[in-house]
């Protein structure tokens, strides 16, 4: 179960910080996730301290960390520092979409719509072209830009049309991003209006929570040899993995179900028996416990071991069959 209350978020942050001490080579993704949980627990000063700790250690993704730090600082009253960080990121023009989206979202959330639009547009110009296929991350930039342009009352342009085309949700982007939507419900019932406002807030909260999560929601995959060794050593886990084929189908179907429910930033982590046993020992839990499997998957993802899902149609399938994804587990997508 995902953390929900401030106390649960704080406890998860503490667990991730402890894990970072055991895996110093994976400290950056672990502490980033810990900081995200601290933000959700409203422990923003502690989150800021973690961001500073990461920035002092020559991180692999300094622009993303600075962007997250800026968004966090602004939320608890350090606007000037946040603006300075945002200006520095824009000047550096990183090739990673994530920091651009974070700072544009931060500006938008504080009603700096013109500046937010400028950030989204700078990022789109830098990271999209006719020769570069759109990724999930660059599509998210165009979707955010579409939203801000609707708030500003600007007419559609070519990038807005691309965002419309790439959108797969049940509600068209123009309707989803219409700032007057809640007044166009055709109802005078205050309860219906409150319900719509609550839905909009939930959508915004989910989007920001996903943005602050620096690793995917990950499903655990066991290669054939590892799965065989796992079941030989811990036969009780056969209830989770009755056959290799059932396991592979479960991985794909679980990810599709998460995607259909609106969950973004999905991935697959690959397990190994020695790694799993070491994790069980660190948690003082038996490897034979099925309840340990999702915790193991989460920790692998937090350590940066996840592969994004879905692959492109022509990329090798995640199951290691050697076939293109479109001819293997992605055949009926």
Tab-separated table of C-alpha atoms in Angstrom:
chain	number	residue	atom	x	y	z
A	1	UNK	CA	0.000	0.000	0.000
A	2	UNK	CA	1.289	3.432	-0.887
A	3	UNK	CA	1.878	5.930	1.921
A	4	UNK	CA	-1.056	8.253	2.436
A	5	UNK	CA	-0.737	10.119	5.751
A	6	UNK	CA	2.114	12.472	6.738
A	7	UNK	CA	3.317	9.906	9.281
A	8	UNK	CA	3.415	7.172	6.614
A	9	UNK	CA	5.314	9.440	4.227
A	10	UNK	CA	7.829	10.276	6.972
A	11	UNK	CA	8.290	6.591	7.795
A	12	UNK	CA	8.867	5.768	4.128
A	13	UNK	CA	11.397	8.607	3.861
A	14	UNK	CA	13.272	7.247	6.866
A	15	UNK	CA	13.307	3.767	5.306
A	16	UNK	CA	14.716	5.146	2.061
A	17	UNK	CA	17.397	7.127	3.923
A	18	UNK	CA	18.435	3.946	5.762
A	19	UNK	CA	18.526	2.082	2.454
A	20	UNK	CA	20.763	4.792	1.009
A	21	UNK	CA	23.328	4.102	3.714
A	22	UNK	CA	23.368	0.430	2.691
A	23	UNK	CA	23.652	1.207	-1.020
A	24	UNK	CA	25.820	4.335	-1.296
A	25	UNK	CA	26.258	3.754	-5.035
A	26	UNK	CA	22.492	4.323	-5.407
A	27	UNK	CA	22.233	7.194	-2.956
A	28	UNK	CA	20.961	9.765	-5.454
A	29	UNK	CA	17.679	8.108	-6.515
A	30	UNK	CA	17.034	6.887	-2.967
A	31	UNK	CA	17.471	10.314	-1.373
A	32	UNK	CA	15.466	11.977	-4.137
A	33	UNK	CA	12.551	9.708	-3.339
A	34	UNK	CA	13.021	10.275	0.386
A	35	UNK	CA	12.855	14.038	-0.234
A	36	UNK	CA	9.655	13.607	-2.241
A	37	UNK	CA	8.057	11.751	0.673
A	38	UNK	CA	9.203	14.436	3.101
A	39	UNK	CA	7.571	17.075	0.913
A	40	UNK	CA	4.329	15.096	0.960
A	41	UNK	CA	4.627	14.947	4.763
A	42	UNK	CA	5.069	18.752	4.752
A	43	UNK	CA	8.572	18.338	6.195
A	44	UNK	CA	9.912	20.734	3.592
A	45	UNK	CA	12.990	21.900	5.499
A	46	UNK	CA	14.186	18.291	5.832
A	47	UNK	CA	13.511	17.749	2.123
A	48	UNK	CA	15.529	20.880	1.324
A	49	UNK	CA	18.424	19.560	3.410
A	50	UNK	CA	18.413	16.317	1.391
A	51	UNK	CA	18.463	18.257	-1.885
A	52	UNK	CA	21.418	20.303	-0.592
A	53	UNK	CA	23.185	17.099	0.451
A	54	UNK	CA	22.749	15.658	-3.035
A	55	UNK	CA	23.912	18.832	-4.770
A	56	UNK	CA	27.087	18.903	-2.667
A	57	UNK	CA	28.074	15.431	-3.918
A	58	UNK	CA	28.440	15.985	-7.707
A	59	UNK	CA	25.118	14.310	-8.609
A	60	UNK	CA	24.323	12.678	-11.941
A	61	UNK	CA	21.184	14.836	-12.400
A	62	UNK	CA	21.971	18.248	-10.905
A	63	UNK	CA	19.384	20.141	-12.960
A	64	UNK	CA	16.554	17.879	-11.812
A	65	UNK	CA	17.643	18.184	-8.183
A	66	UNK	CA	17.841	21.966	-8.468
A	67	UNK	CA	14.390	22.051	-10.066
A	68	UNK	CA	12.880	19.957	-7.285
A	69	UNK	CA	14.658	22.090	-4.719
A	70	UNK	CA	13.271	25.256	-6.323
A	71	UNK	CA	9.708	23.931	-6.284
A	72	UNK	CA	10.103	22.855	-2.669
A	73	UNK	CA	11.651	26.132	-1.490
A	74	UNK	CA	8.894	28.206	-3.074
A	75	UNK	CA	6.258	26.155	-1.233
A	76	UNK	CA	7.585	27.178	2.166
A	77	UNK	CA	8.349	30.806	1.623
A	78	UNK	CA	11.766	30.981	-0.066
A	79	UNK	CA	10.583	32.532	-3.313
A	80	UNK	CA	13.765	34.481	-4.105
A	81	UNK	CA	15.965	31.377	-3.823
A	82	UNK	CA	13.498	29.411	-5.905
A	83	UNK	CA	13.471	32.023	-8.655
A	84	UNK	CA	17.275	32.116	-8.721
A	85	UNK	CA	17.425	28.339	-9.162
A	86	UNK	CA	14.789	28.450	-11.907
A	87	UNK	CA	16.712	31.177	-13.763
A	88	UNK	CA	19.888	29.112	-13.549
A	89	UNK	CA	18.190	26.025	-14.953
A	90	UNK	CA	16.715	27.969	-17.856
A	91	UNK	CA	20.125	29.466	-18.634
A	92	UNK	CA	21.731	26.007	-18.580
A	93	UNK	CA	19.094	24.647	-21.013
A	94	UNK	CA	19.316	20.990	-19.925
A	95	UNK	CA	18.547	18.281	-22.471
A	96	UNK	CA	16.454	16.369	-19.917
A	97	UNK	CA	12.697	17.161	-20.023
A	98	UNK	CA	12.166	16.511	-16.296
A	99	UNK	CA	13.696	19.708	-14.833
A	100	UNK	CA	11.889	21.820	-17.414
A	101	UNK	CA	8.545	20.324	-16.435
A	102	UNK	CA	9.233	20.748	-12.725
A	103	UNK	CA	10.092	24.435	-12.979
A	104	UNK	CA	7.270	25.189	-15.420
A	105	UNK	CA	4.829	23.452	-13.053
A	106	UNK	CA	6.223	25.415	-10.108
A	107	UNK	CA	5.698	28.706	-11.929
A	108	UNK	CA	2.192	27.662	-12.980
A	109	UNK	CA	1.222	26.655	-9.437
A	110	UNK	CA	2.165	30.156	-8.250
A	111	UNK	CA	0.154	31.866	-11.015
A	112	UNK	CA	3.241	32.842	-13.012
A	113	UNK	CA	1.504	31.732	-16.197
A	114	UNK	CA	3.507	33.798	-18.683
A	115	UNK	CA	6.800	32.561	-17.248
A	116	UNK	CA	5.481	29.002	-17.143
A	117	UNK	CA	4.478	29.248	-20.801
A	118	UNK	CA	7.942	30.543	-21.669
A	119	UNK	CA	9.567	27.583	-19.885
A	120	UNK	CA	7.378	25.016	-21.606
A	121	UNK	CA	8.001	26.680	-24.979
A	122	UNK	CA	11.783	26.888	-24.477
A	123	UNK	CA	11.819	23.199	-23.564
A	124	UNK	CA	9.685	22.222	-26.553
A	125	UNK	CA	11.934	24.157	-28.932
A	126	UNK	CA	15.031	22.577	-27.419
A	127	UNK	CA	13.869	18.968	-27.114
A	128	UNK	CA	11.441	18.338	-29.984
A	129	UNK	CA	12.025	18.333	-33.714
A	130	UNK	CA	10.752	16.622	-36.838
A	131	UNK	CA	13.692	14.192	-36.681
A	132	UNK	CA	13.262	13.301	-32.983
A	133	UNK	CA	10.472	10.904	-31.982
A	134	UNK	CA	8.328	12.155	-29.137
A	135	UNK	CA	8.830	10.327	-25.846
A	136	UNK	CA	6.463	10.168	-22.898
A	137	UNK	CA	8.513	12.910	-21.213
A	138	UNK	CA	8.497	15.312	-24.177
A	139	UNK	CA	4.798	14.651	-24.752
A	140	UNK	CA	4.204	15.647	-21.121
A	141	UNK	CA	5.934	18.965	-21.833
A	142	UNK	CA	3.598	19.649	-24.753
A	143	UNK	CA	0.588	18.676	-22.638
A	144	UNK	CA	1.656	21.058	-19.871
A	145	UNK	CA	2.201	23.806	-22.418
A	146	UNK	CA	-1.285	23.152	-23.841
A	147	UNK	CA	-2.780	23.525	-20.358
A	148	UNK	CA	-1.044	26.841	-19.658
A	149	UNK	CA	-1.986	28.231	-23.073
A	150	UNK	CA	-5.638	27.415	-22.360
A	151	UNK	CA	-5.364	29.261	-19.045
A	152	UNK	CA	-3.868	32.232	-20.900
A	153	UNK	CA	-6.576	32.120	-23.551
A	154	UNK	CA	-4.096	31.628	-26.399
A	155	UNK	CA	-5.154	30.032	-29.719
A	156	UNK	CA	-3.972	26.571	-30.686
A	157	UNK	CA	-0.648	26.266	-32.476
A	158	UNK	CA	1.148	23.277	-34.039
A	159	UNK	CA	2.499	21.972	-30.735
A	160	UNK	CA	-0.999	22.144	-29.222
A	161	UNK	CA	-2.270	20.039	-32.100
A	162	UNK	CA	0.464	17.469	-31.408
A	163	UNK	CA	-0.502	17.388	-27.726
A	164	UNK	CA	-4.148	16.827	-28.715
A	165	UNK	CA	-3.158	13.996	-31.035
A	166	UNK	CA	-0.957	12.274	-28.460
A	167	UNK	CA	-3.515	12.540	-25.655
A	168	UNK	CA	-5.136	9.173	-24.884
A	169	UNK	CA	-7.378	10.038	-21.939
A	170	UNK	CA	-11.177	9.795	-22.007
A	171	UNK	CA	-11.599	13.590	-21.795
A	172	UNK	CA	-10.204	15.704	-24.680
A	173	UNK	CA	-7.408	18.061	-23.689
A	174	UNK	CA	-9.393	21.131	-24.673
A	175	UNK	CA	-12.120	20.137	-22.225
A	176	UNK	CA	-9.725	18.917	-19.539
A	177	UNK	CA	-7.759	22.179	-19.675
A	178	UNK	CA	-10.737	24.513	-20.043
A	179	UNK	CA	-10.462	27.010	-17.135
A	180	UNK	CA	-14.206	27.575	-17.275
A	181	UNK	CA	-15.119	23.893	-17.278
A	182	UNK	CA	-16.533	23.803	-13.773
A	183	UNK	CA	-18.954	26.596	-14.662
A	184	UNK	CA	-20.065	24.843	-17.853
A	185	UNK	CA	-21.484	21.722	-16.250
A	186	UNK	CA	-25.051	22.769	-16.908
A	187	UNK	CA	-25.967	22.400	-13.252
A	188	UNK	CA	-26.838	24.773	-10.440
A	189	UNK	CA	-26.251	22.092	-7.829
A	190	UNK	CA	-23.465	23.208	-5.447
A	191	UNK	CA	-22.724	19.553	-4.623
A	192	UNK	CA	-21.939	18.815	-8.265
A	193	UNK	CA	-19.707	21.858	-8.479
A	194	UNK	CA	-17.869	20.831	-5.310
A	195	UNK	CA	-17.417	17.327	-6.732
A	196	UNK	CA	-15.930	18.761	-9.930
A	197	UNK	CA	-13.578	20.999	-7.971
A	198	UNK	CA	-12.503	18.000	-5.896
A	199	UNK	CA	-11.829	16.029	-9.086
A	200	UNK	CA	-9.737	18.833	-10.534
A	201	UNK	CA	-7.730	19.045	-7.321
A	202	UNK	CA	-7.205	15.280	-7.365
A	203	UNK	CA	-5.998	15.420	-10.982
A	204	UNK	CA	-3.575	18.202	-10.095
A	205	UNK	CA	-2.373	16.346	-6.996
A	206	UNK	CA	-1.792	13.116	-8.937
A	207	UNK	CA	0.090	14.990	-11.636
A	208	UNK	CA	2.363	16.730	-9.142
A	209	UNK	CA	2.898	13.573	-7.107
A	210	UNK	CA	3.931	11.705	-10.248
A	211	UNK	CA	6.235	14.548	-11.204
A	212	UNK	CA	7.943	14.509	-7.815
A	213	UNK	CA	8.454	10.753	-7.956
A	214	UNK	CA	11.964	10.249	-9.394
A	215	UNK	CA	11.557	6.543	-10.100
A	216	UNK	CA	8.805	4.496	-11.727
A	217	UNK	CA	6.029	2.475	-10.231
A	218	UNK	CA	7.760	-0.806	-10.979
A	219	UNK	CA	6.704	-4.428	-11.503
A	220	UNK	CA	9.151	-7.198	-10.616
A	221	UNK	CA	10.365	-9.497	-13.407
A	222	UNK	CA	12.365	-12.686	-12.827
A	223	UNK	CA	14.432	-14.036	-15.764
A	224	UNK	CA	13.927	-17.753	-16.404
A	225	UNK	CA	17.063	-18.960	-14.607
A	226	UNK	CA	16.498	-16.692	-11.604
A	227	UNK	CA	12.853	-17.700	-11.324
A	228	UNK	CA	13.779	-21.382	-11.369
A	229	UNK	CA	16.375	-20.863	-8.625
A	230	UNK	CA	13.951	-18.749	-6.593
A	231	UNK	CA	11.225	-21.402	-6.643
A	232	UNK	CA	13.685	-24.196	-5.892
A	233	UNK	CA	14.962	-22.318	-2.847
A	234	UNK	CA	11.597	-20.960	-1.695
A	235	UNK	CA	8.777	-23.222	-2.919
A	236	UNK	CA	6.141	-21.225	-1.046
A	237	UNK	CA	6.532	-18.500	-3.668
A	238	UNK	CA	5.043	-20.837	-6.278
A	239	UNK	CA	1.665	-19.364	-5.326
A	240	UNK	CA	2.943	-16.055	-6.743
A	241	UNK	CA	4.648	-17.616	-9.770
A	242	UNK	CA	2.827	-20.799	-10.812
A	243	UNK	CA	4.576	-20.903	-14.212
A	244	UNK	CA	7.094	-18.826	-16.122
A	245	UNK	CA	4.488	-18.002	-18.773
A	246	UNK	CA	1.966	-16.898	-16.144
A	247	UNK	CA	4.606	-14.693	-14.538
A	248	UNK	CA	5.429	-12.935	-17.822
A	249	UNK	CA	1.760	-12.427	-18.623
A	250	UNK	CA	1.147	-11.048	-15.132
A	251	UNK	CA	3.931	-8.482	-15.541
A	252	UNK	CA	2.505	-7.156	-18.801
A	253	UNK	CA	-1.139	-7.238	-17.679
A	254	UNK	CA	-0.323	-5.498	-14.378
A	255	UNK	CA	1.467	-2.691	-16.189
A	256	UNK	CA	-1.376	-2.284	-18.667
A	257	UNK	CA	-3.890	-2.119	-15.831
A	258	UNK	CA	-1.844	0.563	-14.078
A	259	UNK	CA	-1.574	2.553	-17.306
A	260	UNK	CA	-5.325	2.242	-17.904
A	261	UNK	CA	-5.996	3.565	-14.398
A	262	UNK	CA	-3.992	6.700	-15.202
A	263	UNK	CA	-0.762	5.761	-13.437
A	264	UNK	CA	2.260	7.197	-15.239
A	265	UNK	CA	6.009	6.653	-14.958
A	266	UNK	CA	5.804	2.858	-15.110
A	267	UNK	CA	8.755	0.495	-15.207
A	268	UNK	CA	10.096	-3.024	-14.806
A	269	UNK	CA	12.799	-4.138	-12.365
A	270	UNK	CA	14.692	-7.394	-12.801
A	271	UNK	CA	15.218	-9.562	-9.762
A	272	UNK	CA	18.076	-11.891	-8.866
A	273	UNK	CA	18.124	-14.434	-6.059
A	274	UNK	CA	21.341	-13.196	-4.355
A	275	UNK	CA	20.062	-9.610	-4.416
A	276	UNK	CA	16.666	-10.692	-3.094
A	277	UNK	CA	18.222	-12.718	-0.276
A	278	UNK	CA	20.446	-9.802	0.699
A	279	UNK	CA	17.420	-7.511	0.746
A	280	UNK	CA	15.488	-9.975	2.917
A	281	UNK	CA	18.396	-10.111	5.373
A	282	UNK	CA	18.552	-6.317	5.538
A	283	UNK	CA	14.814	-6.221	6.287
A	284	UNK	CA	15.118	-9.101	8.810
A	285	UNK	CA	12.438	-10.989	6.878
A	286	UNK	CA	12.338	-14.476	5.355
A	287	UNK	CA	12.813	-14.564	1.565
A	288	UNK	CA	9.952	-17.061	1.511
A	289	UNK	CA	7.465	-14.328	2.425
A	290	UNK	CA	5.389	-13.177	-0.582
A	291	UNK	CA	4.831	-9.835	1.181
A	292	UNK	CA	8.519	-9.025	0.700
A	293	UNK	CA	8.334	-9.116	-3.112
A	294	UNK	CA	6.675	-5.681	-3.675
A	295	UNK	CA	9.051	-4.081	-1.153
A	296	UNK	CA	11.996	-5.570	-3.048
A	297	UNK	CA	10.613	-4.196	-6.331
A	298	UNK	CA	10.146	-0.744	-4.817
A	299	UNK	CA	13.686	-0.696	-3.452
A	300	UNK	CA	15.180	-1.768	-6.787
A	301	UNK	CA	13.239	1.022	-8.495
A	302	UNK	CA	14.365	3.537	-5.881
A	303	UNK	CA	17.960	2.509	-6.564
A	304	UNK	CA	17.524	3.438	-10.223
A	305	UNK	CA	17.311	-0.138	-11.508
A	306	UNK	CA	14.005	0.216	-13.381
A	307	UNK	CA	13.585	0.056	-17.153
A	308	UNK	CA	10.786	2.310	-18.453
A	309	UNK	CA	7.665	0.593	-19.783
A	310	UNK	CA	6.374	0.220	-22.425
A	311	UNK	CA	9.296	-0.192	-24.815
A	312	UNK	CA	8.931	1.269	-28.275
A	313	UNK	CA	7.382	-1.238	-30.734
A	314	UNK	CA	10.717	-2.011	-32.381
A	315	UNK	CA	12.775	-2.216	-29.165
A	316	UNK	CA	13.573	-5.645	-27.700
A	317	UNK	CA	10.805	-6.947	-25.469
A	318	UNK	CA	11.405	-6.594	-21.725
A	319	UNK	CA	11.014	-10.373	-21.280
A	320	UNK	CA	14.443	-10.959	-22.958
A	321	UNK	CA	12.952	-13.136	-25.698
A	322	UNK	CA	14.991	-11.225	-28.272
A	323	UNK	CA	11.878	-10.350	-30.270
A	324	UNK	CA	10.710	-6.768	-30.853
A	325	UNK	CA	8.156	-5.702	-28.256
A	326	UNK	CA	5.456	-5.327	-30.938
A	327	UNK	CA	5.925	-8.988	-31.889
A	328	UNK	CA	6.079	-10.288	-28.335
A	329	UNK	CA	4.262	-9.007	-25.226
A	330	UNK	CA	3.241	-5.816	-27.011
A	331	UNK	CA	1.627	-7.665	-29.920
A	332	UNK	CA	-1.957	-6.694	-29.065
A	333	UNK	CA	-1.366	-3.122	-27.935
